[in-house]
mmCIF file of C-alpha atoms and ligand atoms in Angstrom:
data_model
loop_
_atom_site.group_PDB
_atom_site.id
_atom_site.type_symbol
_atom_site.label_atom_id
_atom_site.label_comp_id
_atom_site.label_asym_id
_atom_site.label_seq_id
_atom_site.Cartn_x
_atom_site.Cartn_y
_atom_site.Cartn_z
ATOM 1 C CA MET A 1 101.973 -7.416 -120.888
ATOM 2 C CA TYR A 2 105.285 -9.230 -123.391
ATOM 3 C CA MET A 3 107.494 -11.588 -121.171
ATOM 4 C CA LYS A 4 110.999 -13.622 -121.963
ATOM 5 C CA LYS A 5 113.386 -16.373 -121.552
ATOM 6 C CA PHE A 6 117.115 -14.906 -121.153
ATOM 7 C CA ILE A 7 120.096 -17.090 -121.373
ATOM 8 C CA VAL A 8 123.013 -15.127 -120.609
ATOM 9 C CA GLU A 9 127.239 -15.297 -119.163
ATOM 10 C CA SER A 10 126.275 -12.457 -116.598
ATOM 11 C CA ILE A 11 123.860 -10.109 -115.379
ATOM 12 C CA GLN A 12 125.193 -6.938 -117.231
ATOM 13 C CA GLU A 13 125.142 -8.959 -120.354
ATOM 14 C CA GLY A 14 120.713 -10.170 -119.568
ATOM 15 C CA TRP A 15 120.255 -6.104 -118.696
ATOM 16 C CA LYS A 16 121.789 -5.194 -121.918
ATOM 17 C CA LYS A 17 119.784 -7.530 -124.088
ATOM 18 C CA ILE A 18 116.865 -7.076 -121.887
ATOM 19 C CA ASN A 19 117.043 -3.279 -122.417
ATOM 20 C CA ASP A 20 117.650 -3.685 -125.623
ATOM 21 C CA GLU A 21 114.949 -5.590 -126.434
ATOM 22 C CA LEU A 22 111.956 -5.379 -124.289
ATOM 23 C CA GLY A 23 112.464 -1.347 -123.261
ATOM 24 C CA GLU A 24 113.887 0.447 -119.782
ATOM 25 C CA ASN A 25 110.543 -0.611 -118.063
ATOM 26 C CA ALA A 26 110.940 -3.899 -118.070
ATOM 27 C CA ILE A 27 111.948 -5.433 -114.738
ATOM 28 C CA ILE A 28 113.656 -8.651 -113.949
ATOM 29 C CA ILE A 29 111.008 -11.605 -113.160
ATOM 30 C CA ASN A 30 113.329 -14.485 -111.621
ATOM 31 C CA ILE A 31 116.797 -15.776 -112.826
ATOM 32 C CA SER A 32 118.275 -18.918 -112.087
ATOM 33 C CA GLN A 33 121.213 -20.619 -113.158
ATOM 34 C CA SER A 34 121.191 -23.811 -115.186
ATOM 35 C CA GLU A 35 125.012 -24.760 -115.421
ATOM 36 C CA ASP A 36 127.530 -22.103 -116.463
ATOM 37 C CA LYS A 37 124.211 -19.937 -117.581
ATOM 38 C CA LEU A 38 122.121 -17.673 -116.402
ATOM 39 C CA GLU A 39 118.898 -17.839 -117.275
ATOM 40 C CA ILE A 40 116.887 -14.818 -116.729
ATOM 41 C CA ILE A 41 112.766 -14.017 -117.111
ATOM 42 C CA ALA A 42 112.351 -10.523 -117.501
ATOM 43 C CA ALA A 43 108.809 -9.159 -118.577
ATOM 44 C CA SER A 44 107.716 -5.437 -119.876
ATOM 45 C CA PRO A 45 104.376 -3.844 -120.837
ATOM 46 C CA ASN A 46 105.070 -3.527 -124.328
ATOM 47 C CA LYS A 47 107.144 -4.431 -126.134
ATOM 48 C CA LYS A 48 109.898 -2.059 -126.783
ATOM 49 C CA ASP A 49 108.680 1.613 -129.918
ATOM 50 C CA PHE A 50 112.630 1.394 -131.435
ATOM 51 C CA SER A 51 110.664 3.968 -133.405
ATOM 52 C CA ASP A 52 111.760 6.733 -130.619
ATOM 53 C CA ASP A 53 114.858 8.457 -131.698
ATOM 54 C CA LYS A 54 116.376 7.620 -127.915
ATOM 55 C CA PHE A 55 115.935 3.855 -128.378
ATOM 56 C CA LYS A 56 118.281 3.824 -131.322
ATOM 57 C CA ASN A 57 121.223 2.790 -129.571
ATOM 58 C CA PRO A 58 120.374 2.397 -125.816
ATOM 59 C CA ILE A 59 123.136 1.019 -124.831
ATOM 60 C CA GLU A 60 125.818 3.181 -125.540
ATOM 61 C CA ALA A 61 123.632 6.013 -124.912
ATOM 62 C CA ASN A 62 122.723 5.093 -121.031
ATOM 63 C CA PHE A 63 124.961 2.269 -119.886
ATOM 64 C CA LYS A 64 128.783 3.664 -121.143
ATOM 65 C CA THR A 65 130.048 2.589 -117.360
ATOM 66 C CA GLU A 66 129.902 -0.670 -114.698
ATOM 67 C CA LYS A 67 128.362 2.395 -112.284
ATOM 68 C CA ASP A 68 125.310 2.792 -114.691
ATOM 69 C CA PHE A 69 124.698 -0.799 -114.360
ATOM 70 C CA GLU A 70 124.851 -0.880 -110.332
ATOM 71 C CA GLY A 71 122.024 2.119 -110.769
ATOM 72 C CA LEU A 72 119.789 0.250 -112.839
ATOM 73 C CA GLU A 73 120.104 -2.908 -111.206
ATOM 74 C CA SER A 74 119.836 -1.142 -107.442
ATOM 75 C CA LEU A 75 116.362 -0.104 -108.541
ATOM 76 C CA LEU A 76 115.166 -3.938 -109.049
ATOM 77 C CA ASN A 77 117.113 -4.506 -105.421
ATOM 78 C CA PHE A 78 113.893 -6.251 -104.310
ATOM 79 C CA LEU A 79 113.579 -8.579 -107.265
ATOM 80 C CA ILE A 80 116.795 -10.147 -107.470
ATOM 81 C CA LYS A 81 120.209 -10.788 -105.720
ATOM 82 C CA LEU A 82 123.304 -10.454 -107.485
ATOM 83 C CA LYS A 83 125.437 -12.909 -105.343
ATOM 84 C CA PRO A 84 125.776 -16.235 -106.461
ATOM 85 C CA LEU A 85 123.215 -18.815 -105.670
ATOM 86 C CA ASP A 86 123.632 -21.182 -102.762
ATOM 87 C CA LEU A 87 121.905 -24.781 -104.810
ATOM 88 C CA LYS A 88 122.160 -26.790 -102.218
ATOM 89 C CA LYS A 89 120.004 -24.730 -99.737
ATOM 90 C CA LYS A 90 117.884 -24.138 -103.002
ATOM 91 C CA GLU A 91 116.913 -27.282 -103.224
ATOM 92 C CA PHE A 92 116.279 -27.610 -99.972
ATOM 93 C CA ILE A 93 113.268 -30.317 -99.790
ATOM 94 C CA SER A 94 114.763 -32.883 -101.173
ATOM 95 C CA ASP A 95 118.383 -32.535 -100.252
ATOM 96 C CA TYR A 96 118.782 -29.720 -97.398
ATOM 97 C CA ILE A 97 116.023 -30.290 -95.298
ATOM 98 C CA TYR A 98 115.961 -33.934 -95.279
ATOM 99 C CA ALA A 99 119.894 -34.531 -94.962
ATOM 100 C CA ASN A 100 120.309 -31.768 -91.997
ATOM 101 C CA PHE A 101 117.369 -31.945 -89.797
ATOM 102 C CA SER A 102 116.475 -35.340 -90.200
ATOM 103 C CA ASN A 103 120.050 -35.842 -88.313
ATOM 104 C CA TYR A 104 119.133 -32.918 -85.860
ATOM 105 C CA ILE A 105 115.384 -32.926 -85.202
ATOM 106 C CA ASN A 106 114.194 -35.034 -81.773
ATOM 107 C CA SER A 107 110.503 -36.272 -81.768
ATOM 108 C CA ASN A 108 109.990 -32.855 -79.299
ATOM 109 C CA ASP A 109 110.808 -30.939 -82.633
ATOM 110 C CA LYS A 110 108.721 -32.468 -83.900
ATOM 111 C CA GLU A 111 105.812 -31.963 -81.834
ATOM 112 C CA LEU A 112 107.142 -28.202 -82.696
ATOM 113 C CA LEU A 113 107.095 -27.914 -85.348
ATOM 114 C CA ASN A 114 103.689 -29.904 -86.131
ATOM 115 C CA SER A 115 101.933 -27.497 -83.841
ATOM 116 C CA LYS A 116 103.119 -24.625 -85.662
ATOM 117 C CA VAL A 117 101.515 -25.352 -89.434
ATOM 118 C CA GLU A 118 98.787 -22.777 -90.499
ATOM 119 C CA GLU A 119 97.081 -24.388 -93.373
ATOM 120 C CA ASN A 120 94.526 -22.002 -93.688
ATOM 121 C CA SER A 121 96.122 -18.906 -94.994
ATOM 122 C CA LEU A 122 95.651 -16.278 -97.743
ATOM 123 C CA ALA A 123 91.552 -16.961 -97.591
ATOM 124 C CA LYS A 124 90.398 -13.522 -95.963
ATOM 125 C CA LYS A 125 89.829 -10.003 -97.669
ATOM 126 C CA PHE A 126 91.735 -7.685 -96.510
ATOM 127 C CA ILE A 127 95.850 -9.152 -96.159
ATOM 128 C CA THR A 128 97.820 -7.042 -93.632
ATOM 129 C CA VAL A 129 102.006 -7.487 -93.660
ATOM 130 C CA LEU A 130 103.674 -6.613 -90.970
ATOM 131 C CA GLY A 131 107.133 -7.055 -89.083
ATOM 132 C CA GLY A 132 110.294 -4.625 -88.297
ATOM 133 C CA ILE A 133 112.249 -3.047 -90.424
ATOM 134 C CA ALA A 134 114.012 -5.387 -93.772
ATOM 135 C CA THR A 135 111.876 -8.674 -92.570
ATOM 136 C CA GLY A 136 110.946 -8.800 -95.809
ATOM 137 C CA LYS A 137 107.785 -7.197 -96.340
ATOM 138 C CA THR A 138 107.494 -6.015 -99.481
ATOM 139 C CA THR A 139 109.444 -9.093 -101.716
ATOM 140 C CA THR A 140 107.180 -11.693 -99.836
ATOM 141 C CA ILE A 141 104.129 -9.225 -101.189
ATOM 142 C CA ALA A 142 105.369 -9.884 -104.421
ATOM 143 C CA LYS A 143 105.157 -13.802 -103.600
ATOM 144 C CA LEU A 144 101.975 -13.489 -102.019
ATOM 145 C CA ALA A 145 100.510 -11.373 -105.013
ATOM 146 C CA SER A 146 101.907 -13.964 -107.627
ATOM 147 C CA ILE A 147 100.940 -17.126 -105.499
ATOM 148 C CA LEU A 148 97.055 -15.102 -105.103
ATOM 149 C CA LYS A 149 96.616 -14.356 -108.637
ATOM 150 C CA PHE A 150 98.382 -16.600 -110.076
ATOM 151 C CA SER A 151 98.025 -20.081 -109.328
ATOM 152 C CA ARG A 152 94.563 -19.455 -107.114
ATOM 153 C CA ASN A 153 92.809 -17.486 -109.610
ATOM 154 C CA LYS A 154 92.262 -14.358 -107.513
ATOM 155 C CA LYS A 155 90.923 -10.804 -108.169
ATOM 156 C CA ILE A 156 93.615 -8.729 -106.562
ATOM 157 C CA ALA A 157 95.151 -5.061 -105.338
ATOM 158 C CA ILE A 158 97.825 -4.138 -103.773
ATOM 159 C CA ALA A 159 97.696 -0.579 -101.410
ATOM 160 C CA SER A 160 100.835 0.582 -99.215
ATOM 161 C CA PHE A 161 101.109 2.865 -96.233
ATOM 162 C CA ASP A 162 104.673 2.802 -96.852
ATOM 163 C CA PHE A 163 105.138 6.039 -98.751
ATOM 164 C CA PHE A 164 107.987 7.257 -95.669
ATOM 165 C CA LYS A 165 111.186 6.200 -96.884
ATOM 166 C CA ILE A 166 112.701 7.287 -99.979
ATOM 167 C CA SER A 167 110.890 5.151 -103.077
ATOM 168 C CA GLY A 168 108.973 3.018 -99.815
ATOM 169 C CA PHE A 169 106.697 1.519 -102.831
ATOM 170 C CA ASP A 170 108.374 2.779 -106.188
ATOM 171 C CA SER A 171 109.321 -1.407 -106.880
ATOM 172 C CA LEU A 172 105.486 -2.259 -104.852
ATOM 173 C CA LYS A 173 104.803 0.148 -107.635
ATOM 174 C CA LYS A 174 106.486 -1.284 -110.696
ATOM 175 C CA PHE A 175 106.263 -5.082 -109.960
ATOM 176 C CA ALA A 176 102.158 -4.563 -109.512
ATOM 177 C CA GLU A 177 101.807 -2.418 -112.553
ATOM 178 C CA ILE A 178 103.816 -5.274 -114.657
ATOM 179 C CA MET A 179 101.365 -7.556 -112.930
ATOM 180 C CA GLN A 180 98.640 -5.892 -113.980
ATOM 181 C CA ILE A 181 97.970 -5.746 -110.273
ATOM 182 C CA PRO A 182 95.974 -2.469 -108.886
ATOM 183 C CA PHE A 183 98.276 -0.298 -106.615
ATOM 184 C CA PHE A 184 96.763 1.648 -104.343
ATOM 185 C CA PRO A 185 98.633 3.883 -102.143
ATOM 186 C CA ILE A 186 97.784 5.635 -98.590
ATOM 187 C CA LYS A 187 98.830 8.470 -97.311
ATOM 188 C CA ASN A 188 96.076 9.626 -95.029
ATOM 189 C CA GLU A 189 92.485 9.268 -93.809
ATOM 190 C CA LYS A 190 91.093 10.092 -97.097
ATOM 191 C CA ASP A 191 93.047 8.031 -99.122
ATOM 192 C CA ILE A 192 91.373 4.441 -97.222
ATOM 193 C CA ILE A 193 87.774 6.045 -97.503
ATOM 194 C CA SER A 194 88.304 6.649 -101.030
ATOM 195 C CA TYR A 195 89.237 3.323 -101.848
ATOM 196 C CA LYS A 196 86.301 1.841 -99.985
ATOM 197 C CA ASP A 197 84.663 1.132 -103.078
ATOM 198 C CA SER A 198 86.631 0.680 -105.099
ATOM 199 C CA PHE A 199 87.778 -2.082 -102.481
ATOM 200 C CA GLU A 200 84.431 -3.417 -103.009
ATOM 201 C CA ASP A 201 86.036 -5.130 -106.356
ATOM 202 C CA TYR A 202 88.736 -7.159 -105.474
ATOM 203 C CA ASP A 203 88.865 -10.757 -103.418
ATOM 204 C CA HIS A 204 91.792 -9.567 -102.092
ATOM 205 C CA ILE A 205 93.604 -6.179 -100.627
ATOM 206 C CA ILE A 206 97.093 -6.296 -99.850
ATOM 207 C CA PHE A 207 98.511 -3.978 -97.601
ATOM 208 C CA ASP A 208 102.311 -3.488 -97.623
ATOM 209 C CA THR A 209 103.676 -1.945 -94.116
ATOM 210 C CA PRO A 210 106.361 1.114 -93.086
ATOM 211 C CA GLY A 211 108.916 -1.504 -90.310
ATOM 212 C CA ASN A 212 108.934 1.662 -88.720
ATOM 213 C CA LEU A 213 105.680 1.927 -87.607
ATOM 214 C CA LYS A 214 106.104 2.540 -84.083
ATOM 215 C CA GLU A 215 107.174 6.048 -85.082
ATOM 216 C CA LEU A 216 104.895 6.978 -87.289
ATOM 217 C CA LYS A 217 101.129 7.100 -84.979
ATOM 218 C CA ASP A 218 99.017 8.148 -87.989
ATOM 219 C CA ILE A 219 99.913 5.320 -89.842
ATOM 220 C CA GLU A 220 99.946 3.055 -86.945
ATOM 221 C CA LYS A 221 96.143 4.310 -85.922
ATOM 222 C CA PHE A 222 94.928 3.420 -90.169
ATOM 223 C CA VAL A 223 96.697 0.156 -89.859
ATOM 224 C CA ASN A 224 95.613 -0.804 -87.237
ATOM 225 C CA TYR A 225 91.574 0.418 -88.257
ATOM 226 C CA VAL A 226 92.600 -1.825 -91.673
ATOM 227 C CA ALA A 227 94.088 -4.501 -88.612
ATOM 228 C CA TYR A 228 90.788 -5.138 -87.009
ATOM 229 C CA THR A 229 87.466 -4.809 -89.903
ATOM 230 C CA ASN A 230 86.126 -7.831 -90.122
ATOM 231 C CA ASN A 231 87.715 -10.280 -92.780
ATOM 232 C CA SER A 232 91.165 -9.480 -92.255
ATOM 233 C CA GLU A 233 93.950 -11.305 -91.298
ATOM 234 C CA ASN A 234 96.795 -9.696 -90.181
ATOM 235 C CA ILE A 235 100.369 -10.932 -91.482
ATOM 236 C CA LEU A 236 103.983 -10.336 -89.285
ATOM 237 C CA THR A 237 106.739 -11.161 -90.855
ATOM 238 C CA ILE A 238 109.298 -12.748 -89.232
ATOM 239 C CA SER A 239 113.193 -12.739 -90.811
ATOM 240 C CA LEU A 240 115.065 -15.460 -89.495
ATOM 241 C CA ASP A 241 118.509 -13.441 -89.553
ATOM 242 C CA LYS A 242 117.948 -10.974 -86.510
ATOM 243 C CA LYS A 243 119.021 -11.748 -83.149
ATOM 244 C CA GLU A 244 116.843 -13.440 -81.029
ATOM 245 C CA SER A 245 116.590 -10.358 -78.486
ATOM 246 C CA ILE A 246 115.727 -8.169 -81.969
ATOM 247 C CA ILE A 247 112.632 -10.331 -83.245
ATOM 248 C CA LYS A 248 111.356 -11.053 -78.563
ATOM 249 C CA LYS A 249 110.899 -7.016 -79.365
ATOM 250 C CA GLU A 250 109.366 -7.148 -82.716
ATOM 251 C CA LEU A 251 107.080 -10.047 -81.195
ATOM 252 C CA GLU A 252 105.799 -7.491 -78.397
ATOM 253 C CA TYR A 253 105.355 -4.852 -80.372
ATOM 254 C CA PHE A 254 103.510 -6.441 -83.122
ATOM 255 C CA ALA A 255 101.078 -8.470 -80.726
ATOM 256 C CA LYS A 256 98.656 -5.578 -80.211
ATOM 257 C CA PHE A 257 97.706 -6.043 -84.583
ATOM 258 C CA ASN A 258 95.634 -9.075 -83.809
ATOM 259 C CA ILE A 259 97.980 -11.224 -85.787
ATOM 260 C CA SER A 260 96.646 -13.859 -87.826
ATOM 261 C CA HIS A 261 100.303 -15.862 -87.975
ATOM 262 C CA VAL A 262 103.442 -15.518 -88.842
ATOM 263 C CA ILE A 263 105.909 -15.724 -91.978
ATOM 264 C CA LEU A 264 109.509 -16.702 -91.417
ATOM 265 C CA THR A 265 111.883 -14.534 -94.081
ATOM 266 C CA LYS A 266 115.348 -15.690 -95.295
ATOM 267 C CA PHE A 267 115.878 -18.506 -94.482
ATOM 268 C CA ASP A 268 118.648 -18.956 -96.883
ATOM 269 C CA GLU A 269 120.524 -16.907 -94.438
ATOM 270 C CA LEU A 270 120.377 -19.234 -91.639
ATOM 271 C CA SER A 271 123.163 -21.001 -90.080
ATOM 272 C CA THR A 272 122.342 -22.989 -88.203
ATOM 273 C CA GLU A 273 119.337 -25.140 -87.603
ATOM 274 C CA GLU A 274 118.497 -25.000 -84.145
ATOM 275 C CA GLU A 275 118.118 -20.911 -84.957
ATOM 276 C CA LEU A 276 115.247 -22.169 -86.940
ATOM 277 C CA PHE A 277 113.949 -23.745 -83.647
ATOM 278 C CA ILE A 278 114.848 -21.363 -81.401
ATOM 279 C CA THR A 279 113.023 -18.471 -83.675
ATOM 280 C CA LEU A 280 109.641 -21.277 -83.237
ATOM 281 C CA SER A 281 109.564 -22.034 -79.424
ATOM 282 C CA ASN A 282 109.534 -17.840 -79.496
ATOM 283 C CA ILE A 283 106.793 -17.371 -80.967
ATOM 284 C CA PRO A 284 103.242 -17.204 -80.268
ATOM 285 C CA TYR A 285 101.726 -17.831 -83.439
ATOM 286 C CA LYS A 286 101.212 -20.579 -86.304
ATOM 287 C CA VAL A 287 103.661 -20.479 -89.088
ATOM 288 C CA SER A 288 102.265 -20.492 -92.904
ATOM 289 C CA TYR A 289 104.895 -19.746 -95.167
ATOM 290 C CA ILE A 290 108.952 -19.583 -95.540
ATOM 291 C CA THR A 291 110.594 -18.027 -97.787
ATOM 292 C CA ASN A 292 114.081 -18.868 -99.170
ATOM 293 C CA GLY A 293 115.509 -16.085 -101.298
ATOM 294 C CA LEU A 294 115.175 -13.312 -103.688
ATOM 295 C CA ASN A 295 113.475 -14.676 -106.476
ATOM 296 C CA VAL A 296 109.819 -13.405 -107.355
ATOM 297 C CA PRO A 297 108.068 -15.757 -107.409
ATOM 298 C CA THR A 298 110.104 -19.261 -106.959
ATOM 299 C CA ASP A 299 111.440 -18.619 -103.567
ATOM 300 C CA ILE A 300 108.361 -19.036 -101.012
ATOM 301 C CA PHE A 301 107.833 -22.667 -99.771
ATOM 302 C CA GLU A 302 104.442 -23.714 -97.803
ATOM 303 C CA PHE A 303 105.739 -23.614 -93.808
ATOM 304 C CA LYS A 304 104.248 -27.205 -93.748
ATOM 305 C CA GLU A 305 106.378 -29.087 -96.399
ATOM 306 C CA ILE A 306 108.545 -29.085 -94.142
ATOM 307 C CA PHE A 307 106.897 -30.959 -91.897
ATOM 308 C CA GLU A 308 105.491 -33.131 -94.593
ATOM 309 C CA LYS A 309 108.743 -34.374 -95.530
ATOM 310 C CA LEU A 310 110.009 -34.707 -91.854
ATOM 311 C CA GLU A 311 106.868 -37.276 -91.402
ATOM 312 C CA ALA A 312 108.453 -39.907 -94.198
ATOM 313 C CA VAL A 313 112.033 -39.192 -91.839
ATOM 314 C CA LYS A 314 112.129 -42.509 -88.969
ATOM 315 C CA LEU A 315 113.412 -41.217 -85.595
HETATM 316 N N1 GDP B 401 118.362 -13.013 -98.289
HETATM 317 C C1 GDP B 401 116.866 -13.376 -98.289
HETATM 318 N N2 GDP B 401 116.449 -11.818 -98.947
HETATM 319 C C2 GDP B 401 115.839 -11.563 -97.941
HETATM 320 C C3 GDP B 401 114.013 -12.223 -98.171
HETATM 321 N N3 GDP B 401 113.406 -11.614 -98.633
HETATM 322 C C4 GDP B 401 113.664 -10.277 -98.359
HETATM 323 N N4 GDP B 401 115.452 -10.348 -98.837
HETATM 324 C C5 GDP B 401 115.986 -8.694 -98.506
HETATM 325 O O1 GDP B 401 115.818 -8.332 -97.128
HETATM 326 C C6 GDP B 401 115.885 -6.645 -96.824
HETATM 327 C C7 GDP B 401 114.372 -6.064 -97.281
HETATM 328 O O2 GDP B 401 113.492 -6.268 -97.647
HETATM 329 P P1 GDP B 401 112.494 -5.921 -98.226
HETATM 330 O O3 GDP B 401 111.300 -6.277 -98.292
HETATM 331 O O4 GDP B 401 112.398 -4.739 -99.219
HETATM 332 O O5 GDP B 401 112.200 -5.830 -96.922
HETATM 333 P P2 GDP B 401 111.075 -4.273 -95.996
HETATM 334 O O6 GDP B 401 111.655 -3.253 -95.761
HETATM 335 O O7 GDP B 401 110.183 -5.620 -94.347
HETATM 336 O O8 GDP B 401 109.820 -4.133 -96.729
HETATM 337 C C8 GDP B 401 116.058 -6.304 -99.008
HETATM 338 O O9 GDP B 401 117.896 -6.668 -98.922
HETATM 339 C C9 GDP B 401 115.284 -7.988 -99.671
HETATM 340 O O10 GDP B 401 116.158 -8.237 -100.979
HETATM 341 C C10 GDP B 401 114.759 -14.243 -98.548
HETATM 342 O O11 GDP B 401 113.864 -14.734 -97.961
HETATM 343 N N5 GDP B 401 116.103 -13.538 -98.730
HETATM 344 MG MG1 MG B 402 109.279 -2.329 -97.097
#
């Protein structure tokens, strides 16, 4: 894998440079803002091969209009979000949470937070990520894979049951390729059986699932089979930007999958702190992680970090 940092004025300029130097298979791993510039880290399986004629003038050849750029950007939609970063929320631990939550929180809330901390996550061999449509499952899997592979030094693979949606697993597959993580698409029972021996070689296999599982009875059956194997950990993603009534419906449906704990997603989309407490009091599970943006792998933090910070606040 070849990685490089680019400091640029705009995402368009970034794309030109990335394509120029790393080739068309490059993906963006992280975007951050430093003063008025964008700092982009991109990676590619190999450095670009300039011997190939079609690469000689790639920008003019492939990117003539704004639309071309849009197409390229939407391909990597799940890794980047092209809206201005809310830096205040990004630094939630030191500023945002501390300032806002400490004013709001009472001792009951503190007790609630404390009772919801899950500390032993990502421990089992088979990790299945479940949740409603667009709750952030696939994006979160990219982050969890990075934590397991790079922070915990585990040997991991990714498998996906999500092949119904158009390009259901394309972006995840591409991410896995560049991160050098083996990827197993599962379409039927035969696939599970044929992969069984290969799965022996890994510490963890993370399974991605479709959000409309309820309507896909066959897939639901296979997911259920994996979710009830020995050594399985079943994570439910709940998106903090969804209505309370929708979250309740999702909780009702996914209860049958033997849920181990929850990951709350889209913390950066919360408009009031109160919503977090309402969601927490509605869910009958502990919470391991919270995600707060699209940068892989940085926009995820352990739920206990909120609690630890609040512990230091005098009520
Ligand atoms: N603001 C925000 N958006 C997110 C986050 N995680 C995922 N998303 C976005 O939510 C949408 C659905 O994400 P995806 O991972 O495809 O969800 P899935 O359908 O459950 O697999 C996409 O537009 C993602 O970019 C997050 O932590 N914050
Ligand atoms: Mg998905």
